[in-house]
Structures are given as C-alpha cells and as structure tokens.
Amino acid sequence: MTLRDLINSVDSEQYSDNPLYQKLRTTKPEYGCIRRIQVKEQDGQLVITNAHVGSLGDILTYVIEVAPELNISKVQQVS
C-alpha cells in the first residue's frame, strides 16, 4: 500500500479539519520511487522513517513497509 492508497482509504470526514490530510489529499502523485516509508517499534515508540526524502508528490507514491512484528489493524485509535 502506498501513502496515497492509505490517505484515500480513511474516512475523509474524520480528518476534514486536518491541514496535512487536506494537503495530502489534493497533492498529485509524481514520479514515484523505490523508496519505502518504514514503520517499526523502537524502545516502545512507533518510529516512521523515510517520510522526509523527496517532494510531497514523490512521498505519496512510496510503499509503506510495516515491520512484521507489529500488529497494526486497519482501524486503530491513538490515545
């Protein structure tokens, strides 16, 4: 799943007031890349890397790679 796929899969009404979500929804995906956004746990914290490399349009095309030891459901609330 790419970041663009993830953005398009969530309930847009839930995030309608979030400026970053709105920007990501309206940005046109660009060239794409073999880079991956990596999600892992380190010292009890969720760590997301490679989300800062490239233009916003490029980042939307990156595949999200979740560490196999993490069990993340499609719907999960953050407290």
CSV table of N, CA and C in Angstrom, one decimal:
chain,number,residue,atom,x,y,z
A,1,MET,N,0.9,-1.2,0.0
A,1,MET,CA,0.0,0.0,0.0
A,1,MET,C,0.9,1.2,0.0
A,2,THR,N,0.6,2.2,-0.8
A,2,THR,CA,1.3,3.4,-0.8
A,2,THR,C,0.7,4.4,0.1
A,3,LEU,N,1.4,5.5,0.4
A,3,LEU,CA,0.8,6.5,1.3
A,3,LEU,C,-0.4,7.1,0.6
A,4,ARG,N,-0.5,7.2,-0.7
A,4,ARG,CA,-1.6,7.7,-1.4
A,4,ARG,C,-2.8,6.8,-1.2
A,5,ASP,N,-2.6,5.5,-1.3
A,5,ASP,CA,-3.6,4.5,-1.0
A,5,ASP,C,-4.2,4.6,0.4
A,6,LEU,N,-3.3,4.8,1.4
A,6,LEU,CA,-3.7,5.0,2.8
A,6,LEU,C,-4.5,6.2,3.0
A,7,ILE,N,-4.1,7.3,2.4
A,7,ILE,CA,-4.8,8.6,2.5
A,7,ILE,C,-6.2,8.4,1.9
A,8,ASN,N,-6.3,7.7,0.8
A,8,ASN,CA,-7.6,7.6,0.2
A,8,ASN,C,-8.5,6.5,0.9
A,9,SER,N,-7.9,5.7,1.7
A,9,SER,CA,-8.7,4.7,2.4
A,9,SER,C,-9.4,5.1,3.7
A,10,VAL,N,-9.0,6.2,4.3
A,10,VAL,CA,-9.5,6.6,5.6
A,10,VAL,C,-10.8,7.4,5.4
A,11,ASP,N,-11.6,7.5,6.4
A,11,ASP,CA,-12.8,8.3,6.4
A,11,ASP,C,-12.4,9.8,6.3
A,12,SER,N,-12.7,10.4,5.2
A,12,SER,CA,-12.3,11.8,5.0
A,12,SER,C,-13.0,12.8,5.9
A,13,GLU,N,-14.2,12.5,6.4
A,13,GLU,CA,-14.9,13.4,7.3
A,13,GLU,C,-14.2,13.4,8.7
A,14,GLN,N,-13.6,12.3,9.1
A,14,GLN,CA,-12.9,12.3,10.4
A,14,GLN,C,-11.7,13.2,10.4
A,15,TYR,N,-11.0,13.4,9.2
A,15,TYR,CA,-9.8,14.2,9.1
A,15,TYR,C,-10.0,15.5,8.4
A,16,SER,N,-11.3,15.9,8.2
A,16,SER,CA,-11.6,17.1,7.3
A,16,SER,C,-11.0,18.4,7.9
A,17,ASP,N,-10.7,18.5,9.2
A,17,ASP,CA,-10.2,19.7,9.7
A,17,ASP,C,-8.6,19.7,9.8
A,18,ASN,N,-8.0,18.6,9.4
A,18,ASN,CA,-6.6,18.5,9.5
A,18,ASN,C,-5.9,19.0,8.2
A,19,PRO,N,-5.1,20.1,8.4
A,19,PRO,CA,-4.5,20.7,7.2
A,19,PRO,C,-3.5,19.7,6.4
A,20,LEU,N,-2.8,18.9,7.1
A,20,LEU,CA,-1.8,18.0,6.5
A,20,LEU,C,-2.6,17.0,5.6
A,21,TYR,N,-3.7,16.4,6.2
A,21,TYR,CA,-4.5,15.5,5.5
A,21,TYR,C,-5.1,16.1,4.2
A,22,GLN,N,-5.6,17.3,4.3
A,22,GLN,CA,-6.1,18.0,3.2
A,22,GLN,C,-5.1,18.3,2.1
A,23,LYS,N,-3.9,18.6,2.5
A,23,LYS,CA,-2.8,18.8,1.6
A,23,LYS,C,-2.4,17.5,0.9
A,24,LEU,N,-2.3,16.4,1.6
A,24,LEU,CA,-2.0,15.1,1.0
A,24,LEU,C,-3.1,14.7,0.1
A,25,ARG,N,-4.4,15.0,0.4
A,25,ARG,CA,-5.5,14.6,-0.5
A,25,ARG,C,-5.5,15.3,-1.8
A,26,THR,N,-5.0,16.6,-1.8
A,26,THR,CA,-5.0,17.4,-3.0
A,26,THR,C,-3.7,17.4,-3.8
A,27,THR,N,-2.7,16.8,-3.3
A,27,THR,CA,-1.4,16.7,-4.0
A,27,THR,C,-1.4,15.6,-5.0
A,28,LYS,N,-0.9,16.0,-6.2
A,28,LYS,CA,-0.9,15.0,-7.3
A,28,LYS,C,0.4,14.1,-7.1
A,29,PRO,N,0.2,12.8,-7.1
A,29,PRO,CA,1.4,11.9,-7.0
A,29,PRO,C,2.3,12.2,-8.2
A,30,GLU,N,3.6,12.1,-8.0
A,30,GLU,CA,4.6,12.4,-9.0
A,30,GLU,C,5.2,11.1,-9.5
A,31,TYR,N,6.5,11.2,-9.7
A,31,TYR,CA,7.2,10.1,-10.4
A,31,TYR,C,7.3,8.8,-9.7
A,32,GLY,N,7.2,8.8,-8.4
A,32,GLY,CA,7.4,7.5,-7.7
A,32,GLY,C,8.8,7.2,-7.5
A,33,CYS,N,9.0,6.2,-6.7
A,33,CYS,CA,10.4,5.8,-6.4
A,33,CYS,C,10.4,4.5,-5.8
A,34,ILE,N,11.6,3.9,-5.6
A,34,ILE,CA,11.7,2.6,-5.0
A,34,ILE,C,11.8,2.7,-3.5
A,35,ARG,N,11.8,4.0,-3.0
A,35,ARG,CA,11.9,4.2,-1.5
A,35,ARG,C,10.6,3.7,-0.8
A,36,ARG,N,10.8,3.4,0.4
A,36,ARG,CA,9.7,2.9,1.3
A,36,ARG,C,9.7,3.7,2.6
A,37,ILE,N,8.5,4.0,3.0
A,37,ILE,CA,8.3,4.5,4.3
A,37,ILE,C,8.3,3.4,5.3
A,38,GLN,N,9.1,3.4,6.2
A,38,GLN,CA,9.3,2.3,7.1
A,38,GLN,C,8.7,2.6,8.5
A,39,VAL,N,7.9,1.6,9.0
A,39,VAL,CA,7.2,1.8,10.3
A,39,VAL,C,7.7,0.6,11.2
A,40,LYS,N,8.3,1.0,12.3
A,40,LYS,CA,8.8,-0.1,13.2
A,40,LYS,C,8.7,0.4,14.7
A,41,GLU,N,8.9,-0.4,15.6
A,41,GLU,CA,8.9,-0.1,17.0
A,41,GLU,C,10.3,-0.1,17.5
A,42,GLN,N,10.7,1.0,18.3
A,42,GLN,CA,12.0,1.1,18.9
A,42,GLN,C,11.8,1.7,20.3
A,43,ASP,N,12.3,1.0,21.2
A,43,ASP,CA,12.2,1.4,22.6
A,43,ASP,C,10.8,1.8,23.1
A,44,GLY,N,9.8,1.0,22.6
A,44,GLY,CA,8.4,1.2,23.0
A,44,GLY,C,7.7,2.3,22.2
A,45,GLN,N,8.4,2.9,21.3
A,45,GLN,CA,7.8,4.0,20.5
A,45,GLN,C,7.7,3.6,19.0
A,46,LEU,N,6.6,4.1,18.4
A,46,LEU,CA,6.4,3.8,17.0
A,46,LEU,C,7.3,4.8,16.2
A,47,VAL,N,8.2,4.2,15.3
A,47,VAL,CA,9.2,5.0,14.6
A,47,VAL,C,8.8,4.9,13.1
A,48,ILE,N,8.7,6.1,12.4
A,48,ILE,CA,8.4,6.2,11.0
A,48,ILE,C,9.6,6.9,10.3
A,49,THR,N,10.2,6.2,9.3
A,49,THR,CA,11.4,6.8,8.7
A,49,THR,C,11.1,6.8,7.2
A,50,ASN,N,12.0,7.6,6.5
A,50,ASN,CA,11.9,7.8,5.0
A,50,ASN,C,10.7,8.6,4.6
A,51,ALA,N,10.1,9.3,5.4
A,51,ALA,CA,9.0,10.1,5.0
A,51,ALA,C,9.4,11.6,4.7
A,52,HIS,N,10.7,11.8,4.8
A,52,HIS,CA,11.2,13.2,4.6
A,52,HIS,C,12.0,13.3,3.3
A,53,VAL,N,12.2,12.2,2.6
A,53,VAL,CA,13.0,12.2,1.4
A,53,VAL,C,12.2,12.4,0.1
A,54,GLY,N,12.4,13.5,-0.6
A,54,GLY,CA,11.6,13.7,-1.8
A,54,GLY,C,10.5,14.7,-1.7
A,55,SER,N,9.9,15.0,-2.8
A,55,SER,CA,8.8,16.0,-2.8
A,55,SER,C,7.6,15.4,-2.2
A,56,LEU,N,6.6,16.2,-1.9
A,56,LEU,CA,5.4,15.6,-1.3
A,56,LEU,C,4.7,14.7,-2.3
A,57,GLY,N,4.8,15.1,-3.6
A,57,GLY,CA,4.2,14.2,-4.6
A,57,GLY,C,4.9,12.9,-4.8
A,58,ASP,N,6.2,12.9,-4.6
A,58,ASP,CA,7.0,11.6,-4.6
A,58,ASP,C,6.6,10.8,-3.4
A,59,ILE,N,6.6,11.4,-2.2
A,59,ILE,CA,6.3,10.6,-1.0
A,59,ILE,C,5.0,9.9,-1.0
A,60,LEU,N,4.0,10.5,-1.7
A,60,LEU,CA,2.7,9.8,-1.8
A,60,LEU,C,2.8,8.5,-2.6
A,61,THR,N,3.8,8.3,-3.4
A,61,THR,CA,4.0,7.1,-4.1
A,61,THR,C,4.8,6.0,-3.4
A,62,TYR,N,5.4,6.4,-2.3
A,62,TYR,CA,6.2,5.4,-1.5
A,62,TYR,C,5.3,4.3,-0.9
A,63,VAL,N,5.8,3.1,-1.0
A,63,VAL,CA,5.2,2.0,-0.3
A,63,VAL,C,5.4,2.1,1.2
A,64,ILE,N,4.4,1.8,2.0
A,64,ILE,CA,4.5,1.7,3.4
A,64,ILE,C,4.9,0.3,3.8
A,65,GLU,N,6.0,0.2,4.5
A,65,GLU,CA,6.5,-1.1,4.9
A,65,GLU,C,6.5,-1.2,6.4
A,66,VAL,N,5.6,-2.0,6.9
A,66,VAL,CA,5.4,-2.2,8.4
A,66,VAL,C,6.2,-3.4,8.9
A,67,ALA,N,7.0,-3.2,9.9
A,67,ALA,CA,7.8,-4.3,10.5
A,67,ALA,C,6.9,-5.5,10.8
A,68,PRO,N,7.3,-6.7,10.4
A,68,PRO,CA,6.5,-7.9,10.6
A,68,PRO,C,6.0,-8.1,12.0
A,69,GLU,N,6.8,-7.7,13.0
A,69,GLU,CA,6.5,-7.9,14.4
A,69,GLU,C,5.4,-7.0,14.9
A,70,LEU,N,5.1,-6.0,14.2
A,70,LEU,CA,4.0,-5.1,14.6
A,70,LEU,C,2.6,-5.6,14.1
A,71,ASN,N,1.7,-5.5,15.0
A,71,ASN,CA,0.3,-5.9,14.6
A,71,ASN,C,-0.6,-4.7,14.6
A,72,ILE,N,-0.7,-4.1,13.4
A,72,ILE,CA,-1.5,-2.8,13.3
A,72,ILE,C,-2.7,-3.1,12.5
A,73,SER,N,-3.9,-2.9,13.1
A,73,SER,CA,-5.1,-3.1,12.4
A,73,SER,C,-5.5,-1.9,11.5
A,74,LYS,N,-6.4,-2.1,10.6
A,74,LYS,CA,-6.8,-1.0,9.7
A,74,LYS,C,-7.4,0.1,10.5
A,75,VAL,N,-8.2,-0.2,11.5
A,75,VAL,CA,-8.8,0.8,12.3
A,75,VAL,C,-8.2,0.7,13.7
A,76,GLN,N,-7.5,1.8,14.1
A,76,GLN,CA,-6.8,1.8,15.4
A,76,GLN,C,-6.8,3.2,15.9
A,77,GLN,N,-7.3,3.4,17.1
A,77,GLN,CA,-7.3,4.7,17.7
A,77,GLN,C,-6.0,5.0,18.4
A,78,VAL,N,-5.6,6.2,18.3
A,78,VAL,CA,-4.4,6.6,19.0
A,78,VAL,C,-4.8,7.5,20.2
A,79,SER,N,-4.3,7.1,21.4
A,79,SER,CA,-4.7,7.9,22.6
A,79,SER,C,-3.7,8.9,22.9
